[in-house]
Amino acid sequence: MMSYKEAFRSLKNKKEGALVCFIVIGDPDYETSLKIAKTIVNAGADILELGLPFSDPIADGPSIQAADIRALNNGMNTDKVFEYIKELRKFTDVPIGLLSYYNLIYQYGMQKFYEKAFIMGVNSILVADMPIEESDSAVAHSEKNKIDTAFMISPITGNKRIKEITDKVTGFIYAVSRLGITGARRDLEKSTLNFIRRIRQFTNKPICVGFGISRPQHVRDIIKAGADGAIVGSAIVDIIARNLQNKDKMLKEIKIYVNQLKSATRI
Amino acid sequence: MKSLGKFGGFGGIFVPETLMPALEELENAFLKFKKDKKFNSELNELLKKYAGRPTPLSFCENLSKKLGCKIYLKREDLLHTGAHKINNALGQALLAKYIGKNRLIAETGAGQHGVAAAAAGAKLNFQTDVYMGTKDIERQKLNVLRMKLLGANVKPVDSGSKTLKDAINEALRDWTANVTNTHYLLGSVLGPHPYPSMIKFFQSVIGKETKKQILEAEGRFPDLIVACVGGGSNAIGIFNEFINDKKVKLVGVEAGGAGIESGKHASRFNDKKLGRIGIIHGTKTFVLQDKYGQIHNTYSVAAGLDYCAVGPEHSILRQMKRVHYTYATDKEAIEAFKILSKEEGIIPALESAHAVAHVIKIAKTMKKDDIIVINISGRGDKDLDQIGEIIT
């Protein structure tokens, strides 16, 4: 399995940005979700960011909440999440990040969760509702179990805080390109570009930009502005939601879409 | 942040990074203005001349005779908009004004907090949007109409269980997207720091008045104070003044719904299987959830108690054994609702009826001169539609 450092270095050598693709594990069901992840990797994704479905995902928009509910209704749970990672690891060595809400990790047992994540081949864990103030335990468990940390930075995060956050990151920085929740939208705000530059003053660690990235042009703009990667989530989840009745079409659309996005990371 | 807002091992700030600047701003403003003379005198004026404070402490002659001990009611039901929620709504709206926000958002379950937020928003010139689960909209039609009349937009929430929990999810999302001009007027002692402490500050007026009033009436403190507990703001409001007076027994009453064993309830403390420590809506506290931490859908006849988590301070008060937490079922609450109406001519909110139900249950263990204060957190007019359906 490839580390973030290796992945980002090799992309840099190729003069490419990282395409980070997000899906919810088990959406719409275990088997299909596994096929989707493999399709995404085959189509060129450099990193997978995989969400644990949660009943009350306050940081996510309607698309991803619906995906969470689909997965949960089809029996997804934390034990099966780890089985899924194990299966997926037989297939690919691209870095895999988990995105979870705090309660799921807490209920599983912090140590048990991080330890199992490492054994199954997870690279990083980002906890959507965990600001740095509440991160001591998670950071300690990450270190102990050789899991990288990832934290979000938002456009209204002050400079002092940006510094504090980047200091805690060992994996990558998830830069939230706009206020609000996840979800695809048409235009990428100009301020995003300044935002990336603002974070860059404080760190050389990888910066990936997410929230509302849906078009190849967005990806291109972000990479040009100096980001190391672009995170695309809701737009892929939307393809899943649109094609629940026709899985072949779903996989085909995802393949074409991810392919286009990947091309846009080559600048 | 100046503090992480911990109550022992409970509470905290479990929110997405996007909300941190807003919480920091709110904490700063709260710490500054809670000691500010002008802010407090303005708030007191509003509470007195707009909301109708102080509320009376009423002695229940008939119920006392019937149950064989002295029963007093703290009459938050007499407040403007019909519940204790207005104390907090005015406090936070005024604070938002001082911070310089121009828009309020709120969540509501029973509709009481929504109505209070809408009134405070109208009075203090805010644009106000209230998120409400579609299931609650259905069972609290009158309050929906009230909010609309008060100029608020009622935003229906159709996700999840379509109740308070989902309304909070939506309100948090809205706030995440609009933090720069919007204040999230959270209605109970829940959520991330500084909300639980701030809302306690605004609600503790209930206990302060009660203390003074019971001393006037009886020359001593009560033996027992009972309040219903959803998120638990009316309970914290009346308990807080008495926490250090260990002789005053404090009891919080959760919603027992269709019974604990049925799984259809909102009793976080009394269901050993589903009620465990967890993290939801920004705070660490007792939460109804499954083995993996997926939040359990709650149920209660009282929309205002129908919520998956309890305010974090209640968790520490329980752990310290300072407050005892029990529950009353739907059936017991409805019976108490009828008894209080008939005996005293006071129609309590179905939420508050849970507290009354507990007192009816335990009265026989009390002595004749024992004094019980029940916090009647709201009035029951809003529940008549629903009660009409149940009792006819």
mmCIF file with all atom_site columns, C-alpha atoms in Angstrom, chain B residues 135 255-267 271 274 288 296-301 306 327-330:
data_model
loop_
_atom_site.group_PDB
_atom_site.id
_atom_site.type_symbol
_atom_site.label_atom_id
_atom_site.label_alt_id
_atom_site.label_comp_id
_atom_site.label_asym_id
_atom_site.label_entity_id
_atom_site.label_seq_id
_atom_site.pdbx_PDB_ins_code
_atom_site.Cartn_x
_atom_site.Cartn_y
_atom_site.Cartn_z
_atom_site.occupancy
_atom_site.B_iso_or_equiv
_atom_site.pdbx_formal_charge
_atom_site.auth_seq_id
_atom_site.auth_comp_id
_atom_site.auth_asym_id
_atom_site.auth_atom_id
_atom_site.pdbx_PDB_model_num
ATOM 1  C CA . LYS B 1 135 ? -43.909 14.988 11.527 1.00 0.00 ? 135 LYS B CA 1
ATOM 2  C CA . ALA B 1 255 ? -40.348 10.745 27.987 1.00 0.00 ? 255 ALA B CA 1
ATOM 3  C CA . GLY B 1 256 ? -41.149 7.073  28.513 1.00 0.00 ? 256 GLY B CA 1
ATOM 4  C CA . GLY B 1 257 ? -43.253 6.996  25.342 1.00 0.00 ? 257 GLY B CA 1
ATOM 5  C CA . ALA B 1 258 ? -44.826 3.589  24.801 1.00 0.00 ? 258 ALA B CA 1
ATOM 6  C CA . GLY B 1 259 ? -42.635 2.109  27.561 1.00 0.00 ? 259 GLY B CA 1
ATOM 7  C CA . ILE B 1 260 ? -38.879 1.555  27.817 1.00 0.00 ? 260 ILE B CA 1
ATOM 8  C CA . GLU B 1 261 ? -38.994 -2.096 26.744 1.00 0.00 ? 261 GLU B CA 1
ATOM 9  C CA . SER B 1 262 ? -40.859 -1.139 23.539 1.00 0.00 ? 262 SER B CA 1
ATOM 10 C CA . GLY B 1 263 ? -37.845 0.894  22.354 1.00 0.00 ? 263 GLY B CA 1
ATOM 11 C CA . LYS B 1 264 ? -40.340 3.635  21.453 1.00 0.00 ? 264 LYS B CA 1
ATOM 12 C CA . HIS B 1 265 ? -39.426 6.399  23.858 1.00 0.00 ? 265 HIS B CA 1
ATOM 13 C CA . ALA B 1 266 ? -36.967 9.231  24.455 1.00 0.00 ? 266 ALA B CA 1
ATOM 14 C CA . SER B 1 267 ? -35.456 8.107  27.740 1.00 0.00 ? 267 SER B CA 1
ATOM 15 C CA . ASP B 1 271 ? -32.816 2.489  28.568 1.00 0.00 ? 271 ASP B CA 1
ATOM 16 C CA . LEU B 1 274 ? -29.912 2.086  23.694 1.00 0.00 ? 274 LEU B CA 1
ATOM 17 C CA . LEU B 1 288 ? -30.086 6.805  22.213 1.00 0.00 ? 288 LEU B CA 1
ATOM 18 C CA . HIS B 1 296 ? -32.004 5.763  17.309 1.00 0.00 ? 296 HIS B CA 1
ATOM 19 C CA . ASN B 1 297 ? -35.314 7.303  16.268 1.00 0.00 ? 297 ASN B CA 1
ATOM 20 C CA . THR B 1 298 ? -37.096 8.457  19.394 1.00 0.00 ? 298 THR B CA 1
ATOM 21 C CA . TYR B 1 299 ? -40.762 8.622  20.169 1.00 0.00 ? 299 TYR B CA 1
ATOM 22 C CA . SER B 1 300 ? -42.969 10.547 22.578 1.00 0.00 ? 300 SER B CA 1
ATOM 23 C CA . VAL B 1 301 ? -46.474 11.959 22.597 1.00 0.00 ? 301 VAL B CA 1
ATOM 24 C CA . ASP B 1 306 ? -38.855 13.637 21.470 1.00 0.00 ? 306 ASP B CA 1
ATOM 25 C CA . TYR B 1 327 ? -39.491 8.747  33.120 1.00 0.00 ? 327 TYR B CA 1
ATOM 26 C CA . ALA B 1 328 ? -43.245 8.902  32.605 1.00 0.00 ? 328 ALA B CA 1
ATOM 27 C CA . THR B 1 329 ? -44.987 7.112  29.757 1.00 0.00 ? 329 THR B CA 1
ATOM 28 C CA . ASP B 1 330 ? -47.344 8.737  27.263 1.00 0.00 ? 330 ASP B CA 1
#
